[in-house]
Coordinates of C-alpha atoms in Angstrom, one line a residue:
X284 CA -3.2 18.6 -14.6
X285 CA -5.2 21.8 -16.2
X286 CA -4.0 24.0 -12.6
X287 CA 0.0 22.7 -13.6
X288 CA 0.2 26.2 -14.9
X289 CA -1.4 28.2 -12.4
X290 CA 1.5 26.9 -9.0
X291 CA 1.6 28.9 -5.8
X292 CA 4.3 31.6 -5.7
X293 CA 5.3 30.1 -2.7
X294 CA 8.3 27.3 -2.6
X295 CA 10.4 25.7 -0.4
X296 CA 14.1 25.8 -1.6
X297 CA 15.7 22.7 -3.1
X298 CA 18.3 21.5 -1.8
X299 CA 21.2 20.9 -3.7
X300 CA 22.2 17.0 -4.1
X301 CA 24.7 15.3 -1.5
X302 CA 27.0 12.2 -2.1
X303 CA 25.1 9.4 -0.3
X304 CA 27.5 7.4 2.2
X305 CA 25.6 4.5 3.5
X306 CA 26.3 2.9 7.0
X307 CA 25.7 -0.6 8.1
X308 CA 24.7 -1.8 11.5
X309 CA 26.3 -4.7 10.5
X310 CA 28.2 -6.7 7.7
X311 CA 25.4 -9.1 7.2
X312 CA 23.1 -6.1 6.2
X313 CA 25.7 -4.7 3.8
X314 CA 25.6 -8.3 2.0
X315 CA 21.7 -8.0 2.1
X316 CA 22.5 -4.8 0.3
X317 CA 25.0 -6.2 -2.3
X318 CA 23.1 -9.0 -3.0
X319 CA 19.7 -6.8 -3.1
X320 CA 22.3 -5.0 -6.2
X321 CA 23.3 -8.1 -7.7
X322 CA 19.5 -9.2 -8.1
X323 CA 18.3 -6.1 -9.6
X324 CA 20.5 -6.3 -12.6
X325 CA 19.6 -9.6 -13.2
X326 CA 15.6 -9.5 -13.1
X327 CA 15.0 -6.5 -15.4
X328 CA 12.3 -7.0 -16.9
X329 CA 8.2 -8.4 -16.1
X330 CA 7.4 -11.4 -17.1
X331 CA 4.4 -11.3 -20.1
X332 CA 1.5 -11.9 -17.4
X333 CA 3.0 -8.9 -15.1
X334 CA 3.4 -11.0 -12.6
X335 CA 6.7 -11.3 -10.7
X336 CA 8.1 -14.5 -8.5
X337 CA 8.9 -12.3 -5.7
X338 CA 8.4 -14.7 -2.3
X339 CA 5.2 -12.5 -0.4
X340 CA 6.3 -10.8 2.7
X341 CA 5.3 -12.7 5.9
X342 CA 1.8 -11.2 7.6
X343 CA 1.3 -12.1 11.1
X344 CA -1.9 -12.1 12.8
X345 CA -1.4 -11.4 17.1
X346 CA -3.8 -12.3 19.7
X347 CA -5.2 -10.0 22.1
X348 CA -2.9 -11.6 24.6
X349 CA 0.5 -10.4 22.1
X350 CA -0.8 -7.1 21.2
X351 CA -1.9 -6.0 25.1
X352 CA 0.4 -3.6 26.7
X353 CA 3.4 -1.9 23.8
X354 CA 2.8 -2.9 20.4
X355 CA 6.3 -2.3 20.2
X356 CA 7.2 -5.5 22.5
X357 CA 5.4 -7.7 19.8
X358 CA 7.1 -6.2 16.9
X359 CA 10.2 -6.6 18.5
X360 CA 9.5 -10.5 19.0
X361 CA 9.1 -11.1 15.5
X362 CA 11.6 -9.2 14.4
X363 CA 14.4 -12.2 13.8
X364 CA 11.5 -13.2 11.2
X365 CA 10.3 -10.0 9.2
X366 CA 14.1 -8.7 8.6
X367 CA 14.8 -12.0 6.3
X368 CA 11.8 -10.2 4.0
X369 CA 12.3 -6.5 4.4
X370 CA 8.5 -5.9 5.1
X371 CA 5.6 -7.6 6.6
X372 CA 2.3 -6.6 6.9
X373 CA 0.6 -7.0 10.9
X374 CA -3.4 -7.6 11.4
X375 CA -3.9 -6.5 14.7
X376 CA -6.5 -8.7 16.5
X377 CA -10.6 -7.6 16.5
X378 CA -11.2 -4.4 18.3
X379 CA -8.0 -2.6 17.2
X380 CA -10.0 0.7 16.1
X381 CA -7.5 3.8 16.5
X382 CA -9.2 7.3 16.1
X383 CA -8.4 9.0 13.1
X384 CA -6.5 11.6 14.3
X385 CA -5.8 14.2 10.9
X386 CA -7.7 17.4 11.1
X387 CA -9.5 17.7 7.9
X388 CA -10.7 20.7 8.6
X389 CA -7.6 22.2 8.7
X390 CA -6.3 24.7 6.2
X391 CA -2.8 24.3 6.5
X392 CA -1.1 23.1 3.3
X393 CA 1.9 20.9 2.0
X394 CA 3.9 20.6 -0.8
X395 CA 3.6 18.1 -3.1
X396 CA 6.3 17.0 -5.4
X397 CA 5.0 15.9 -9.7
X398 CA 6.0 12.9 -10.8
X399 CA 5.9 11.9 -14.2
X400 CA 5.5 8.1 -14.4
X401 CA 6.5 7.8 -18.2
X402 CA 9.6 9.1 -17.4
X403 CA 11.0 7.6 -13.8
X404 CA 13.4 5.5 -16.1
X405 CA 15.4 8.5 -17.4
X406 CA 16.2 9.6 -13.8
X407 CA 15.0 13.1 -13.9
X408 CA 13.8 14.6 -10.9
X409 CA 10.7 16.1 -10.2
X410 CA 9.6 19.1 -10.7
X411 CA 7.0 20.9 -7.6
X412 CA 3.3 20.2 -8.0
X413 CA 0.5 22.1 -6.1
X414 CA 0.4 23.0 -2.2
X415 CA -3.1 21.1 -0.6
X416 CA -4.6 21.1 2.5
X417 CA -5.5 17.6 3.5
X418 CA -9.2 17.9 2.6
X419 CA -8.3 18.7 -1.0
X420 CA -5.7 16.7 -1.3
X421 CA -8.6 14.2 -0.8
X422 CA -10.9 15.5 -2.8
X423 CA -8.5 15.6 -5.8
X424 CA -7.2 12.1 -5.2
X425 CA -10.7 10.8 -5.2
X426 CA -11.5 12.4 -8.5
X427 CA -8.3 11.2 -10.4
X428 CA -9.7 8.1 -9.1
X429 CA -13.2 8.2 -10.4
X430 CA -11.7 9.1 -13.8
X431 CA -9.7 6.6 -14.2
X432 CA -11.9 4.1 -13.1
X433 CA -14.5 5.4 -15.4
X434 CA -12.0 5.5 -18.7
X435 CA -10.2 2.0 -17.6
X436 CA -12.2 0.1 -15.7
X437 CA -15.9 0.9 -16.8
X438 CA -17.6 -2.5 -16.0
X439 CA -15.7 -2.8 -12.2
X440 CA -19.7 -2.2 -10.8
X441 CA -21.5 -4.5 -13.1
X442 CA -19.3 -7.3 -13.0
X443 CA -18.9 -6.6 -8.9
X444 CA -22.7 -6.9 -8.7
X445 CA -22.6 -9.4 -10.9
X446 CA -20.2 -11.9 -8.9
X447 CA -18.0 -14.8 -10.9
X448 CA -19.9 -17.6 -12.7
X449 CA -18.7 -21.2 -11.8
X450 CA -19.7 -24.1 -13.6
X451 CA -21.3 -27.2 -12.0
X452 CA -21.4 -30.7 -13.3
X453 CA -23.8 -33.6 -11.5
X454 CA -22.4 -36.6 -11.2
X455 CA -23.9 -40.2 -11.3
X456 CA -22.6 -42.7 -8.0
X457 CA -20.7 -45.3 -10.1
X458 CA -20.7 -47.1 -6.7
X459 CA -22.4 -48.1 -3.4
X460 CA -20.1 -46.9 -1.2
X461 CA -20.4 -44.0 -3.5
X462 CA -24.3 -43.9 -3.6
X463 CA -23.8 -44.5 0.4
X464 CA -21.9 -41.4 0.5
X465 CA -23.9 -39.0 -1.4
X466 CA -27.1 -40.0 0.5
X467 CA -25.2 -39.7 3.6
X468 CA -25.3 -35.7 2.6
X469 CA -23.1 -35.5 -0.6
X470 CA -24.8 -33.5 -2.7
X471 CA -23.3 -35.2 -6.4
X472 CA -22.3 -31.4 -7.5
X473 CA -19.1 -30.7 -7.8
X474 CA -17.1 -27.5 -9.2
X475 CA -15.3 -28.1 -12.3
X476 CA -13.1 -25.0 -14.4
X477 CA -12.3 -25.9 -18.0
X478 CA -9.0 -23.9 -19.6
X479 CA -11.8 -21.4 -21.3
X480 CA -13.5 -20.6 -18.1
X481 CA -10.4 -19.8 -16.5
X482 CA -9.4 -17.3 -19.6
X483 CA -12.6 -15.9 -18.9
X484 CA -12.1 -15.7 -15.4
X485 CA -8.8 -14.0 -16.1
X486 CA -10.5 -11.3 -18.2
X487 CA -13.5 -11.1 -16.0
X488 CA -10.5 -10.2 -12.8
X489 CA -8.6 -7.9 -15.2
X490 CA -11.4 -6.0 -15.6
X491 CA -12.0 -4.9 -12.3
X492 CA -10.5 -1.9 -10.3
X493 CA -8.0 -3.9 -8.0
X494 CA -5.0 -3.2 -6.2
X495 CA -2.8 -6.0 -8.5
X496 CA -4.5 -4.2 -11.8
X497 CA -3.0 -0.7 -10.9
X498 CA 0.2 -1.8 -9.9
X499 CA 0.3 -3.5 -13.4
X500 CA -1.0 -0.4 -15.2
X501 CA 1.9 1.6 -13.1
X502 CA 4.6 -0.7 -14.5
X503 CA 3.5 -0.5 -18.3
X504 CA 3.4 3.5 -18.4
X505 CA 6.8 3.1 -16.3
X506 CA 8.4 0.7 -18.6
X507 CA 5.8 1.1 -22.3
X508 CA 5.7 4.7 -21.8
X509 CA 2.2 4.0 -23.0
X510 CA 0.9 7.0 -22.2
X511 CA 1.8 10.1 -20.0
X512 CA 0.4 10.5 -16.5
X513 CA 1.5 12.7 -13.9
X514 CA 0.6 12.1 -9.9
X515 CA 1.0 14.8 -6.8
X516 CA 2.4 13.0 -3.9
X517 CA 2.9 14.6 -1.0
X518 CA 6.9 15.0 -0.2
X519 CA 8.5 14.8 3.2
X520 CA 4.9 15.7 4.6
X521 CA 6.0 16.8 8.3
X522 CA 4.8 14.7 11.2
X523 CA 5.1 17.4 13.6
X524 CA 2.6 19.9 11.8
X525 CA -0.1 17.8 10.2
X526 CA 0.2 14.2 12.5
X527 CA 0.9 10.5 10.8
X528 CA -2.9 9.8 11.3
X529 CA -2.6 8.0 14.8
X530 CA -2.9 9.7 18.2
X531 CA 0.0 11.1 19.9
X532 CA 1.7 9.4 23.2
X533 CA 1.2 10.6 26.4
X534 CA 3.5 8.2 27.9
X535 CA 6.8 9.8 26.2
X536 CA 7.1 7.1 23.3
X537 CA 6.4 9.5 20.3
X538 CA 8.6 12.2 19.4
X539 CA 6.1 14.9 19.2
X540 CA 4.1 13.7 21.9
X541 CA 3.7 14.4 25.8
X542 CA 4.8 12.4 28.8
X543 CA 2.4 12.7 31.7
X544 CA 3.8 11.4 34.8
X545 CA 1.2 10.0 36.3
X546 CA 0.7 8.4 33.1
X547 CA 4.1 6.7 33.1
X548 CA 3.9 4.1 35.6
X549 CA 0.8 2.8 35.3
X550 CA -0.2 -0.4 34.1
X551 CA -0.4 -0.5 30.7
X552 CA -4.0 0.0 29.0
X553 CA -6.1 -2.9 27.8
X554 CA -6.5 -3.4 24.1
X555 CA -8.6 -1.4 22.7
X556 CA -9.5 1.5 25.1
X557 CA -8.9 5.1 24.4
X558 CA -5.5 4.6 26.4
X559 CA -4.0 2.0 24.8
X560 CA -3.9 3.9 21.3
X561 CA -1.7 6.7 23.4

């Protein structure tokens, strides 16, 4: 970044490195863990179309009924489910609209930490990178993004207003129960993708600015060291000073939140009041 030279004076202390001494809840996670080892030193590199046969993490979709009362209840029921995977993602049902609860207005700043993506394979660490508030922060984010959406992805908007082409084909009944059918409200069109439409499907999608096409350009600058980048991330941002972005408890269930007590033993709030975020 052209400000790489020009750092605040002010830095937070590094502390030195400590052995790491992991502890298991149980011995089944600790063979999770060894096998989790085992794997990686098998599957070292991408295959050539970047993508990777890695079984998707389950997503689970509750009703309003599940997610009423403590979110944390429903987590906890499908629990037995999501550890197998490691992640899963939740949709919470429509109506779940949380205030956003980070004060971008704030001037207080945090430290981010540099990270230079052509070199995470030789183990280095990284070096400090600016302090932001979280309205900069933003505002530089957005503008690395705008550049390299400009340099790599130029024709995201066209093609996005655009849309896909498909190719029809219209189709003669060779029969009358077929002739029956289409006048019953078949319309004799039907959708048909030849091996050259899908190549140029293919490069019509990896031309767009998508969440699947950065995680592929990440891997080739980590792996091709095709070219040098460097990102700001923010490191060990404290919860207790600038929030996690959802409002805090006032029922005693966050750690930096309150507990009213005539809060406590209520009912619990219906889904998607002020309450039930709280």
């Amino acid at each position: 970044m052209s400000s790489i030279n020009h750092r605040s004076s002010k830095r937070r202390r590094r502390r030195p490195p400590q052995a790491y001494h992991a502890t298991y809840e149980s011995s089944v996670e600790e063979r999770f863990l060894q096998q989790a080892i085992a794997n990686s030193k098998l599957d070292q590199r991408r295959p050539m179309d970047g993508k990777l046969d890695i079984p998707v993490g389950p997503t689970f979709f509750p009703t309003v009924e599940e997610f009423q009362g403590n979110p944390l209840h429903y987590i906890e029921s499908i629990k037995p489910i999501a550890e197998k995977y490691g992640i899963c993602k939740i949709v919470p049902p429509k109506g779940w609209n949380p205030p956003f609860c980070v004060d971008m207005k704030s001037s207080q700043k945090f430290q981010t930490k540099e990270q230079l993506l052509w070199r995470l394979q030789e183990g280095i660490s990284f070096g400090d990178g600016e302090e932001y508030n979280a309205s900069d922060y933003q505002n530089m984010a957005s503008e690395k993004a705008k550049t390299w959406k400009a340099k790599y992805y130029p024709e995201h908007d066209l093609l996005m207003n655009h849309g896909r082409r498909t190719a029809t084909t219209t189709t003669t009944p060779s029969s009358p129960a077929q002739a029956q059918g289409t006048a019953a409200g078949a319309t004799g069109e039907t959708t048909t993708t030849t091996t050259k439409e899908k190549e140029e499907e293919n490069e019509h999608d990896r031309k767009l600015l998508t969440p699947e096409n950065l995680e592929r350009d990440y891997w080739d600058m980590v792996e091709t060291h095709n070219q040098e980048v460097t990102v700001e991330y923010g490191n060990d941002v404290e919860t207790d000073k600038f929030g996690s972005g959802f409002p805090l408890s006032e029922r005693g269930r966050s750690k930096y939140g309150t507990c009213d007590p005539e809060k406590v033993n209520l009912p619990e709030p219906k889904f998607g009041t002020p309450d039930f975020y709280k």
